[in-house]
Coordinates of C-alpha atoms in Angstrom, one line a residue:
M4 CA -0.7 -44.8 89.9
R5 CA -1.4 -41.2 89.1
I6 CA 2.3 -40.5 89.2
R7 CA 3.0 -43.2 86.6
I8 CA 0.2 -41.8 84.2
S9 CA 1.5 -38.3 84.4
A10 CA 5.0 -39.5 83.6
V11 CA 3.7 -41.3 80.5
L12 CA 1.9 -38.2 79.3
I13 CA 4.9 -36.1 79.8
L14 CA 7.0 -38.6 77.9
C15 CA 4.5 -38.7 75.0
M16 CA 4.4 -34.9 74.8
A17 CA 8.1 -34.7 74.8
L18 CA 8.3 -37.3 72.0
V19 CA 5.7 -35.3 69.9
L20 CA 7.5 -32.1 70.4
A21 CA 10.7 -33.7 69.5
A22 CA 9.1 -35.1 66.3
L23 CA 7.5 -31.8 65.4
G24 CA 10.8 -30.0 65.9
Q25 CA 12.5 -32.5 63.7
N26 CA 9.8 -32.0 61.0
R27 CA 10.3 -28.3 61.0
D28 CA 14.0 -28.7 60.5
Y29 CA 13.3 -31.3 57.8
Y30 CA 11.2 -28.8 55.8
F31 CA 13.8 -26.1 56.2
S32 CA 16.4 -28.5 54.8
L33 CA 14.3 -29.6 51.8
F34 CA 14.6 -26.5 49.6
D35 CA 18.3 -26.9 48.6
S36 CA 17.9 -30.6 47.7
I37 CA 14.8 -29.9 45.6
D38 CA 16.5 -27.0 43.9
K39 CA 19.4 -29.3 43.1
S40 CA 17.2 -32.1 41.8
G41 CA 14.8 -29.8 39.9
D42 CA 11.8 -31.9 41.1
W43 CA 9.5 -29.0 41.8
A44 CA 6.4 -31.1 41.6
D45 CA 7.7 -33.0 44.7
G46 CA 8.6 -29.6 46.2
E47 CA 5.1 -28.4 45.8
R48 CA 3.7 -31.5 47.5
R49 CA 6.2 -31.2 50.4
F50 CA 5.7 -27.5 51.0
R51 CA 2.0 -27.7 50.8
E52 CA 2.4 -30.3 53.7
A53 CA 4.7 -27.9 55.5
V54 CA 2.2 -25.0 55.2
R55 CA -0.5 -27.2 56.6
N56 CA 1.6 -28.2 59.5
Y57 CA 3.2 -24.8 60.1
P58 CA 0.7 -22.2 58.7
D59 CA 2.5 -19.4 60.4
E60 CA 5.9 -20.2 59.0
V61 CA 6.4 -17.7 56.2
T62 CA 9.4 -19.5 54.7
F63 CA 7.3 -22.5 53.8
H64 CA 4.8 -20.3 52.0
L65 CA 7.6 -18.7 50.1
H66 CA 9.1 -22.0 49.1
L67 CA 5.6 -23.2 47.9
N68 CA 5.3 -20.1 45.8
T69 CA 8.7 -20.8 44.2
S70 CA 7.7 -24.4 43.5
L71 CA 4.6 -23.3 41.7
R72 CA 6.5 -20.7 39.6
K73 CA 9.2 -23.2 38.7
Q74 CA 6.5 -25.5 37.3
K75 CA 5.1 -22.5 35.3
K76 CA 1.9 -22.7 37.3
F77 CA 1.9 -18.9 37.2
R78 CA -1.8 -18.3 37.8
E79 CA -1.8 -20.7 40.9
A80 CA 1.3 -19.0 42.1
L81 CA -0.3 -15.6 41.8
E82 CA -3.4 -16.7 43.8
Q83 CA -1.2 -18.3 46.4
A84 CA 1.0 -15.2 46.6
A85 CA -2.0 -13.0 47.0
G86 CA -3.2 -15.1 50.0
M87 CA 0.3 -15.1 51.4
R88 CA 0.5 -11.3 51.1
A89 CA -2.8 -10.9 53.0
K90 CA -1.5 -13.3 55.7
F91 CA 1.9 -11.6 56.1
P92 CA 1.5 -7.9 55.3
G93 CA 4.6 -5.8 55.3
N94 CA 6.9 -8.7 54.7
N95 CA 9.4 -7.8 52.0
D96 CA 10.1 -11.3 50.8
V97 CA 6.3 -11.9 50.4
A98 CA 5.9 -8.7 48.5
N99 CA 8.7 -9.8 46.2
S100 CA 7.1 -13.2 45.6
Y101 CA 3.8 -11.5 44.8
R102 CA 5.6 -9.2 42.3
W103 CA 7.5 -12.0 40.7
S104 CA 4.2 -14.0 40.3
L105 CA 2.6 -11.0 38.6
H106 CA 5.7 -10.7 36.3
E107 CA 5.7 -14.3 35.3
L108 CA 2.0 -14.6 34.6
G109 CA 2.3 -11.3 32.8
W110 CA 5.0 -12.5 30.5
Q111 CA 3.1 -15.7 29.9
R112 CA 0.1 -13.8 28.8
F113 CA 2.3 -11.5 26.8
G114 CA 3.8 -14.5 24.9
E115 CA 0.2 -15.6 24.2
R116 CA -0.5 -12.1 22.8
Q117 CA -3.1 -11.4 25.5
Y118 CA -1.7 -7.9 25.8
P119 CA -4.6 -6.2 27.7
E120 CA -4.5 -8.9 30.5
A121 CA -0.6 -8.8 30.5
T122 CA -0.8 -5.0 30.9
E123 CA -3.1 -5.2 33.9
L124 CA -0.8 -7.7 35.6
F125 CA 2.3 -5.6 35.1
K126 CA 0.4 -2.4 36.2
K127 CA -0.3 -4.1 39.5
A128 CA 3.4 -4.9 39.9
Y129 CA 4.3 -1.3 38.8
D130 CA 1.8 0.2 41.2
L131 CA 3.5 -1.7 44.1
D132 CA 6.8 0.0 43.4
P133 CA 6.9 2.4 40.4
G134 CA 10.7 2.5 40.6
E135 CA 11.3 -1.3 40.4
E136 CA 13.4 -2.1 37.3
W137 CA 11.6 -5.1 35.9
S138 CA 8.1 -3.8 36.6
I139 CA 9.0 -0.7 34.5
N140 CA 10.3 -2.9 31.7
G141 CA 7.3 -5.2 31.7
Y142 CA 4.7 -2.5 32.1
G143 CA 6.2 -0.4 29.3
S144 CA 6.5 -3.4 27.0
C145 CA 2.9 -4.4 27.5
L146 CA 1.5 -0.9 27.0
R147 CA 3.3 -0.7 23.7
E148 CA 2.0 -4.0 22.4
A149 CA -1.5 -3.2 23.7
G150 CA -1.6 -0.3 21.3
R151 CA -0.7 2.3 24.0
A152 CA 2.8 3.0 22.9
Q153 CA 2.6 6.7 23.8
E154 CA 1.7 5.8 27.3
A155 CA 4.7 3.5 27.5
I156 CA 7.2 6.2 26.6
P157 CA 7.3 8.2 29.9
I158 CA 7.4 5.0 31.9
L159 CA 10.3 3.6 29.9
E160 CA 12.1 7.0 29.8
E161 CA 12.0 7.1 33.6
G162 CA 13.4 3.5 33.5
M163 CA 16.3 4.7 31.4
K164 CA 17.1 7.5 33.8
R165 CA 17.2 5.0 36.7
Y166 CA 18.7 2.0 34.9
G167 CA 20.6 3.3 32.0
S168 CA 22.6 0.1 31.5
N169 CA 19.5 -2.1 31.2
K170 CA 19.5 -3.1 27.6
W171 CA 15.9 -4.4 27.7
I172 CA 14.4 -1.1 28.9
K173 CA 16.5 0.7 26.2
S174 CA 15.3 -1.6 23.4
N175 CA 11.7 -1.4 24.5
L176 CA 11.9 2.3 24.7
V177 CA 13.2 2.4 21.1
E178 CA 10.3 0.2 20.0
A179 CA 7.9 2.4 21.8
Y180 CA 9.2 5.5 20.0
V181 CA 8.9 3.6 16.6
R182 CA 5.4 2.3 17.4
S183 CA 4.3 5.8 18.5
S184 CA 5.6 7.3 15.3
E185 CA 3.6 4.8 13.2
D186 CA 0.5 5.6 15.3
V187 CA 0.6 9.4 14.7
K188 CA 2.3 9.7 11.3
K189 CA -0.9 10.6 9.5
S190 CA -2.4 12.9 12.2
D191 CA 0.8 14.6 13.4
P192 CA 3.7 14.1 11.0
A193 CA 6.0 16.4 12.9
R194 CA 5.5 14.5 16.1
A195 CA 6.0 11.2 14.3
E196 CA 9.3 12.5 13.0
E197 CA 10.4 13.5 16.5
Y198 CA 9.7 10.1 17.8
L199 CA 11.9 8.6 15.1
H200 CA 14.7 11.1 15.9
R201 CA 14.5 10.0 19.6
A202 CA 14.7 6.3 18.6
I203 CA 17.7 6.6 16.3
A204 CA 19.5 8.9 18.8
L205 CA 18.9 6.5 21.7
D206 CA 20.3 3.5 19.8
P207 CA 21.7 4.1 16.3
E208 CA 22.2 0.3 15.9
H209 CA 18.7 -0.8 16.9
E210 CA 16.9 -3.0 14.2
S211 CA 13.6 -1.1 14.3
A212 CA 15.2 2.3 14.5
L213 CA 17.4 1.6 11.5
L214 CA 14.5 0.2 9.5
F215 CA 11.8 2.8 10.3
Y216 CA 14.1 5.8 10.3
G217 CA 15.4 4.6 6.9
I218 CA 11.8 4.4 5.7
H219 CA 11.2 7.9 7.0
L220 CA 14.2 9.2 5.1
R221 CA 13.0 7.3 2.0
S222 CA 9.6 9.1 2.2
K223 CA 11.5 12.5 2.5
K224 CA 13.4 11.6 -0.7
D225 CA 16.7 11.4 1.3
Y226 CA 17.7 8.3 -0.7
A227 CA 21.4 8.5 0.2
G228 CA 20.6 8.6 3.9
A229 CA 18.0 5.9 3.7
L230 CA 20.4 3.7 1.7
E231 CA 23.1 4.0 4.4
L232 CA 20.7 2.9 7.1
F233 CA 19.3 0.0 5.1
R234 CA 22.8 -1.3 4.3
K235 CA 23.8 -1.1 7.9
G236 CA 20.6 -3.0 8.7
I237 CA 21.5 -5.7 6.2
A238 CA 25.0 -6.1 7.6
R239 CA 23.7 -6.3 11.2
Y240 CA 20.4 -8.1 10.8
R241 CA 20.8 -10.6 8.0
N242 CA 17.5 -12.4 8.5
N243 CA 15.4 -9.2 8.3
K244 CA 14.0 -9.2 4.8
W245 CA 12.7 -5.6 5.0
F246 CA 16.1 -3.9 4.6
P247 CA 16.8 -5.4 1.2
I248 CA 13.2 -5.0 0.1
N249 CA 13.3 -1.3 0.9
I250 CA 16.5 -0.9 -1.0
K251 CA 14.9 -2.6 -4.0
Y252 CA 11.7 -0.5 -4.0
M253 CA 13.6 2.7 -3.3
N254 CA 14.7 2.4 -6.9
Y255 CA 11.0 3.0 -7.9
D256 CA 10.9 6.0 -5.6
R257 CA 14.1 7.5 -7.0
G258 CA 13.1 6.8 -10.6
R259 CA 9.6 8.2 -10.3
S260 CA 10.9 11.3 -8.5
L261 CA 13.3 11.9 -11.4
I262 CA 10.5 11.5 -13.9
D263 CA 8.3 14.0 -11.9
G264 CA 11.2 16.4 -12.0
G265 CA 11.6 16.0 -15.8
D266 CA 15.0 14.2 -15.6
L267 CA 14.3 11.3 -17.9
E268 CA 18.0 10.5 -18.4
G269 CA 18.4 10.2 -14.6
A270 CA 15.4 8.0 -14.4
I271 CA 16.7 5.8 -17.2
A272 CA 20.0 5.4 -15.4
V273 CA 18.2 4.4 -12.2
F274 CA 15.9 1.9 -13.8
S275 CA 18.7 0.5 -16.0
E276 CA 20.8 -0.3 -13.0
A277 CA 17.8 -1.7 -11.1
T278 CA 16.9 -3.9 -14.0
R279 CA 20.4 -5.4 -14.0
E280 CA 20.5 -5.8 -10.2
Y281 CA 17.0 -7.3 -9.9
P282 CA 16.5 -9.2 -13.2
D283 CA 13.2 -10.8 -12.0
E284 CA 11.6 -7.7 -10.7
L285 CA 8.6 -7.1 -12.9
Y286 CA 8.1 -3.4 -13.1
F287 CA 11.7 -2.1 -13.4
P288 CA 11.8 -2.8 -17.2
Y289 CA 8.3 -1.4 -17.5
Y290 CA 9.4 2.0 -16.2
L291 CA 12.6 1.8 -18.1
G292 CA 10.6 1.2 -21.3
D293 CA 8.3 4.1 -20.6
C294 CA 11.2 6.5 -20.0
Q295 CA 13.0 5.3 -23.1
L296 CA 9.8 5.8 -25.1
K297 CA 9.4 9.4 -23.8
K298 CA 13.0 10.1 -24.8
G299 CA 12.3 8.7 -28.3
N300 CA 14.6 5.8 -27.9
I301 CA 12.3 3.3 -29.7
A302 CA 14.7 0.4 -29.9
A303 CA 15.6 0.6 -26.2
A304 CA 12.0 1.0 -25.3
S305 CA 10.9 -2.1 -27.2
A306 CA 13.7 -4.1 -25.7
A307 CA 12.6 -3.1 -22.2
I308 CA 9.0 -3.9 -22.9
L309 CA 9.9 -7.4 -24.2
S310 CA 11.9 -7.9 -21.0
F311 CA 8.8 -6.8 -19.0
A312 CA 6.7 -9.3 -21.0
G313 CA 9.1 -12.1 -20.5
I314 CA 9.3 -11.6 -16.7
G315 CA 5.5 -11.4 -16.5
G316 CA 5.2 -14.6 -18.5
R317 CA 7.2 -16.6 -16.0
T318 CA 5.9 -15.0 -12.8
A319 CA 3.0 -16.6 -10.9
M320 CA 0.5 -13.8 -10.1
E321 CA -2.8 -13.3 -8.4
P322 CA -5.7 -12.5 -10.7
K323 CA -5.6 -8.8 -9.9
D324 CA -1.9 -8.6 -10.4
E325 CA -2.2 -10.5 -13.7
A326 CA -4.9 -8.0 -14.9
N327 CA -2.6 -5.1 -14.0
F328 CA 0.3 -6.7 -15.9
R329 CA -1.8 -7.3 -18.9
T330 CA -3.2 -3.8 -19.0
S331 CA 0.3 -2.2 -18.5
L332 CA 1.8 -4.3 -21.2
Y333 CA -1.1 -3.5 -23.6
H334 CA -0.8 0.2 -23.2
L335 CA 3.0 0.4 -23.3
S336 CA 3.1 -1.8 -26.3
S337 CA 0.4 0.3 -28.0
S338 CA 2.6 3.4 -27.4
V339 CA 5.8 1.9 -28.8
L340 CA 3.9 0.6 -31.8
T341 CA 2.5 4.0 -32.5
K342 CA 6.0 5.5 -32.4
M343 CA 7.2 2.8 -34.7
A344 CA 4.4 3.5 -37.2
G345 CA 5.0 7.2 -36.9
T346 CA 8.6 6.7 -38.0
G347 CA 7.9 4.1 -40.6
R348 CA 9.5 1.2 -38.8
F349 CA 6.9 -1.3 -39.8
N350 CA 9.2 -4.4 -40.1
D351 CA 10.4 -3.8 -36.5
G352 CA 6.8 -3.3 -35.4
F353 CA 5.5 -6.6 -36.8
A354 CA 8.6 -8.4 -35.4
F355 CA 7.8 -6.8 -32.0
L356 CA 4.2 -8.0 -32.3
D357 CA 5.3 -11.5 -33.1
R358 CA 7.3 -11.7 -29.9
I359 CA 4.9 -10.0 -27.6
Q360 CA 1.6 -11.7 -28.5
N361 CA 2.2 -14.8 -26.4
A362 CA 2.4 -12.7 -23.2
F363 CA -1.4 -11.9 -23.5
K364 CA -3.7 -14.6 -22.1
E365 CA -6.6 -12.7 -23.7
R366 CA -5.5 -13.0 -27.4
C367 CA -8.0 -10.3 -28.4
L368 CA -5.6 -7.7 -26.9
S369 CA -2.6 -8.7 -29.1
M370 CA -5.1 -8.9 -32.0
S371 CA -6.2 -5.3 -31.2
L372 CA -2.5 -4.1 -31.2
R373 CA -1.8 -5.9 -34.5
G374 CA -5.0 -4.5 -36.1
S375 CA -4.0 -0.9 -35.2
F376 CA -0.5 -1.3 -36.5
T377 CA -1.7 -3.0 -39.7
Y378 CA -4.0 -0.1 -40.3
H379 CA -1.1 2.4 -39.9
A380 CA 1.0 0.3 -42.2
G381 CA -1.5 1.1 -45.0
R382 CA -3.6 -2.1 -44.9
R383 CA -6.6 -0.3 -43.5
K384 CA -9.3 -2.8 -44.3
E385 CA -7.4 -5.6 -42.8
G386 CA -6.5 -3.5 -39.7
L387 CA -10.1 -2.5 -39.1
S388 CA -11.2 -6.1 -39.4
L389 CA -8.7 -7.2 -36.8
V390 CA -9.6 -4.4 -34.3
N391 CA -13.3 -5.0 -34.7
G392 CA -12.8 -8.7 -34.3
A393 CA -10.8 -8.0 -31.1
Y394 CA -13.5 -5.9 -29.7
N395 CA -16.2 -8.5 -30.4
A396 CA -14.1 -11.2 -28.7
F397 CA -13.4 -8.9 -25.7
I398 CA -16.9 -7.7 -25.1
K399 CA -18.2 -11.3 -25.2
D400 CA -16.3 -11.9 -22.0
H401 CA -17.0 -8.5 -20.6
P402 CA -20.7 -7.7 -21.3
E403 CA -20.7 -5.1 -18.5
Y404 CA -19.1 -2.6 -20.9
R405 CA -22.1 -2.7 -23.2
I406 CA -24.1 -0.6 -20.7
P407 CA -24.2 3.0 -21.9
V408 CA -23.3 5.9 -19.6
V409 CA -25.4 9.1 -19.7
V410 CA -23.5 12.4 -19.5
R411 CA -23.8 16.1 -20.3
P412 CA -22.2 17.0 -23.7
P413 CA -18.6 18.2 -23.2
V414 CA -19.2 21.2 -25.5
K415 CA -21.7 24.0 -26.1
G416 CA -22.8 25.5 -29.5
V417 CA -23.3 24.0 -33.0
F418 CA -21.2 21.0 -34.0
T419 CA -20.8 18.5 -36.7
V420 CA -20.3 15.1 -35.0
W421 CA -18.1 12.4 -36.4
G422 CA -17.3 9.0 -35.1
N423 CA -19.1 6.5 -32.9
D424 CA -18.4 3.3 -34.8
R425 CA -17.0 4.8 -38.0
T426 CA -15.9 2.1 -40.4
D427 CA -13.1 4.2 -41.9
A428 CA -11.1 5.6 -38.8
I429 CA -9.0 3.5 -36.5
T430 CA -9.6 5.9 -33.6
H431 CA -13.3 5.1 -33.8
A432 CA -13.2 1.4 -34.3
G433 CA -12.5 -1.7 -32.2
M434 CA -11.8 -0.8 -28.6
N435 CA -12.4 2.9 -29.5
K436 CA -15.7 2.4 -31.3
Y437 CA -17.7 4.6 -28.9
C438 CA -15.6 7.7 -29.3
F439 CA -16.9 11.0 -30.8
D440 CA -15.3 13.9 -32.7
F441 CA -17.0 17.3 -32.1
L442 CA -16.1 19.9 -34.8
G443 CA -17.4 23.4 -34.3
S444 CA -19.5 24.3 -37.3
T445 CA -22.3 26.4 -38.8
R446 CA -25.8 25.1 -38.9
D447 CA -25.0 24.1 -42.5
G448 CA -22.0 22.1 -41.5
E449 CA -19.2 24.4 -42.5
I450 CA -16.3 24.0 -40.1
T451 CA -14.3 27.1 -41.0
R452 CA -15.3 30.8 -40.4
H453 CA -14.7 31.7 -44.0
A454 CA -13.4 30.3 -47.3
I455 CA -9.8 29.2 -46.9
S456 CA -6.9 28.3 -49.2
G457 CA -5.7 24.8 -48.7
H458 CA -6.2 23.6 -45.2
G459 CA -5.9 27.1 -43.7
K460 CA -4.8 27.9 -40.1
N461 CA -6.2 26.8 -36.8
E462 CA -7.7 30.2 -36.3
D463 CA -9.8 29.7 -39.4
Y464 CA -11.7 26.9 -37.8
I465 CA -14.8 27.7 -35.8
G466 CA -14.0 25.1 -33.1
F467 CA -10.4 26.3 -32.4
G468 CA -10.3 27.7 -28.8
M469 CA -13.9 26.8 -27.9
P470 CA -14.4 25.9 -24.2
L471 CA -14.4 22.2 -23.3
Y472 CA -16.6 21.2 -20.3
S473 CA -16.5 18.4 -17.8
P474 CA -19.3 16.0 -18.8
V475 CA -19.5 14.6 -15.2
D476 CA -18.7 15.2 -11.6
G477 CA -15.4 13.7 -10.9
T478 CA -11.7 13.9 -10.3
V479 CA -9.0 15.0 -12.7
V480 CA -6.6 12.0 -13.1
S481 CA -4.3 13.1 -15.9
V482 CA -3.5 16.3 -17.8
V483 CA -1.1 16.9 -20.7
D484 CA -0.9 20.6 -21.7
D485 CA 2.5 21.4 -23.1
I486 CA 2.3 20.2 -26.7
R487 CA 2.0 22.8 -29.3
D488 CA -0.9 22.8 -31.8
L489 CA -0.2 21.5 -35.3
E490 CA -1.3 23.3 -38.4
P491 CA -4.3 21.8 -40.2
A492 CA -3.5 19.1 -42.7
G493 CA -5.1 16.6 -45.0
S494 CA -3.9 13.5 -43.1
Y495 CA -3.2 12.7 -39.5
R496 CA 0.2 12.5 -37.9
L497 CA 1.2 9.9 -35.3
V498 CA 2.3 12.3 -32.6
D499 CA 1.3 12.9 -29.0
G500 CA -1.3 15.5 -28.1
N501 CA -2.8 17.3 -25.1
Y502 CA -5.6 15.9 -23.1
V503 CA -7.6 16.0 -19.8
T504 CA -9.0 12.9 -18.2
I505 CA -11.7 13.0 -15.6
Q506 CA -12.6 9.9 -13.6
D507 CA -16.2 9.6 -12.4
S508 CA -17.5 7.9 -9.2
A509 CA -17.8 4.6 -11.1
K510 CA -14.1 4.8 -12.0
R511 CA -14.9 5.4 -15.7
N512 CA -12.3 7.6 -17.5
H513 CA -13.7 10.5 -19.6
A514 CA -11.0 11.5 -22.0
L515 CA -11.0 15.0 -23.7
V516 CA -8.3 14.9 -26.4
H517 CA -6.5 17.2 -28.9
N518 CA -6.7 20.2 -26.5
R519 CA -5.2 23.5 -27.3
Y520 CA -1.7 24.2 -26.1
R521 CA -1.6 25.7 -22.6
S522 CA -5.4 25.8 -22.3
A523 CA -5.9 23.4 -19.4
R524 CA -7.7 25.0 -16.5
V525 CA -7.4 22.0 -14.2
K526 CA -4.6 19.9 -12.7
V527 CA -4.3 16.3 -11.5
G528 CA -6.3 15.8 -8.3
D529 CA -8.8 18.6 -8.9
T530 CA -12.4 17.9 -8.2
V531 CA -14.7 19.1 -11.0
R532 CA -18.4 19.4 -11.4
A533 CA -20.3 18.7 -14.6
G534 CA -20.3 21.8 -16.7
D535 CA -16.9 23.2 -15.4
I536 CA -14.6 24.4 -18.1
V537 CA -11.5 22.2 -18.2
A538 CA -9.6 23.2 -21.4
E539 CA -10.1 24.6 -24.9
M540 CA -10.5 22.8 -28.3
G541 CA -7.3 22.5 -30.1
N542 CA -5.3 20.7 -32.8
T543 CA -2.7 18.6 -31.1
G544 CA -1.9 14.9 -31.5
M545 CA -3.2 12.4 -34.0
T546 CA -5.5 14.9 -35.8
T547 CA -6.0 16.9 -39.0
V548 CA -8.1 19.9 -38.0
P549 CA -9.2 21.4 -34.7
H550 CA -11.8 19.3 -32.9
L551 CA -12.5 17.5 -29.6
H552 CA -12.1 13.7 -29.5
Y553 CA -14.2 12.5 -26.6
G554 CA -14.6 8.9 -25.2
V555 CA -15.5 7.1 -22.0
Y556 CA -13.2 4.2 -21.1
S557 CA -13.2 1.4 -18.6
E558 CA -11.1 2.0 -15.4
D559 CA -8.2 0.0 -17.0
W560 CA -8.5 2.0 -20.3
L561 CA -8.9 -1.2 -22.3
V562 CA -12.3 -0.5 -24.0
S563 CA -14.6 2.4 -24.7
I564 CA -18.1 2.5 -23.3
P565 CA -21.3 3.5 -25.2
V566 CA -22.4 7.1 -24.4
Q567 CA -25.7 8.9 -24.4
F568 CA -25.8 12.7 -24.2
T569 CA -28.5 14.8 -22.6
E570 CA -30.4 17.7 -24.0
Y571 CA -29.3 18.5 -27.5
T572 CA -31.0 19.3 -30.8
V573 CA -30.4 17.6 -34.1
I574 CA -30.3 20.3 -36.8
K575 CA -29.3 18.0 -39.6
G576 CA -29.6 14.3 -39.4
A577 CA -31.9 11.3 -39.7
T578 CA -34.4 12.6 -37.2
P579 CA -34.1 16.4 -36.6
G580 CA -35.5 17.8 -33.3
K581 CA -34.9 17.9 -29.6
V582 CA -33.3 14.9 -27.9
R583 CA -33.6 14.4 -24.2
T584 CA -31.1 11.5 -24.1
G585 CA -29.5 10.0 -27.2
T586 CA -26.5 9.3 -29.2
P587 CA -25.7 11.5 -32.2
K588 CA -25.1 9.7 -35.5
D589 CA -22.0 10.1 -37.6
R590 CA -22.0 13.4 -39.6
E591 CA -25.1 14.8 -37.8
I592 CA -25.2 18.5 -37.0
I593 CA -26.3 19.2 -33.5
E594 CA -26.8 22.2 -31.2
I595 CA -26.1 22.2 -27.5
Q596 CA -27.3 25.0 -25.3

C-alpha cells in the first residue's frame, strides 16, 4: 500500500513539473506573437502572470516593462524598472530598460512642457552613463527648455564630439547656442554674439540659426547680410512667418538709419520701394511723407500722407494703435499744411483737408487743422473760431488736461509776457492756448536795448542770447539746433525753428522754442534738473522778434496744459507784487530772480 501511494505522489510531481516546464516555455514564446499582434495590454496581463509564477526569471520582468512602455504607461514602467533594477543589479538589459523608461517618461513630460521634471528624469539617465547618446540628447534638450541653455551647451558639445552624425544632438546644440545668446544679449553682448557665431558655423542651414543670426546682423546694420539669411530662410522654411516679417521691418531700420545719417534721398528710396512692396503696411507711407516733407517735396509728402490716412482708415486697430495713428496723422498733416501755407498753396491745402478729415474719428482734430490753415490763409477770425471750438470739443472728452502743472519759470530777469489764451495769435489759441511768449525787456516794457530804425537787428533786443532754463527735472527728448536766426520783422514767417523739449516724470512735454542758432547745451537722452541751462533765446522759426515760446503739452503733443509759475514778481500788471504760484496775464511785465 505504501509503495502504491509513493508511486502516485511521484507521478503527480512529475506531472506538475512537466506542466510548469511547459508554462515557462509558453511565456518565453509569447513575446514574438504579442509583438506581432500589437496587443500589449494582453502582453502586460500575461507577463505579470509570468513574473508571479517565475519571479526570478529576468526575461519576464523585461517583457513586462516593454509591455508597459508600448502602452505609454511610462510612469508605471519606470516604477517597475526601478524595482527590477533593485532585484537584478548589474544586469545590462535591466539597466537599459530602466534608462529607456526614464527617457520615455522624460519625453512625455517634455511634450507636456513640464521641463523641470523632464530635466530631472533625463539627468538620472545621464548620470547612469554620461556617454550614452540619447541620454545626452534628452538631457541637453531639457536643460535648454528649462531655461538652463548655457548648462546644456557643454553636454551637447560633448555629444557632438562622440556622435557627430547625430542630427538631433546637432540641432539641439544649435538651439542651445541661440537660446543662450538671447539669455545674455543684454548683460554680455559679446558673449551673445559668440554663441550666434557658433550656431551658424555648426549648421548654416538651421532654421533658428538663420533667423537669429539674421536678426543679429540686422541689429548691427548689416542689412545686406541679414537679407541674405532671411531670404535663405524663406526658401527653406516656407511656413516660418518671421523671415518675411523681418525683411519687411528691416525697411524701417534701413530708412531710419539713413535719416539719422542725413541721407534723406536714400531714405525716400527705401520707403518708396517698401510702400510699393507692402501696400497695406501702415507706417511706410508715414515715414515716406515725413522724409519728403523734410526735403521740401510738398506734393509728394501730401500724397504719402493721404496714403497713410487711407491705410489707417481700412485697418482694424487696437485702441492704443488707433490713438498712435490719429496722433501721427494729425502732426504730419499739420506740418504739410504749414508748408503749404508758407508757400501760398492754399487751394491745395484746402483740398488736402477735404480728403483727410474723414480719417479722424475725433472730428475736433480735423477742425483744429482746418482752423489753423484758415487763419494762415488770411481769414483769421474764422480760423481762431475753428481752433477754439476744436479745443472746447476736445477738452470736454479729456478733462484731465484742464489740471495745471506748476513749474519754475524757464527764464531769469525782467520780461514782458505775451500769450496764454490770446485772441489774436494762432500759436496761443485752440490746442496751443496755454503757451507763453517771454520777451526780455526793461521794467517799463521796452524790448530793445536802445532806439532802433525799423525792426533792427537781433542784437538790438534785450532777450537775444539770454539763457533758457529747464523748468522741471526731466529727460531731453528732442533738440533742433541747426537753423539760423532770422532778422527781426513785422510779420511772422512760416518756417522751422530751433527748440528743446524736456519730458517730465508725468510724460508731459515742455517745449522751449525759437532758440538761438547753435546754442543748445543738451542732447537727446540727457537728464536735466530744474534750473539747468539748456539753450539761449533766439529768433528762429515762426517768429518776428527774439523771444522764448514756452508751452507744456500732453504726452501725445495734441493739447497744451495750463501752467502756473513759481516765485516771480509782477512789476506792471493788474495786481503788482510778489507771486508764490500764479499765471502771468497777457502783456504783464514780470521779474524772475
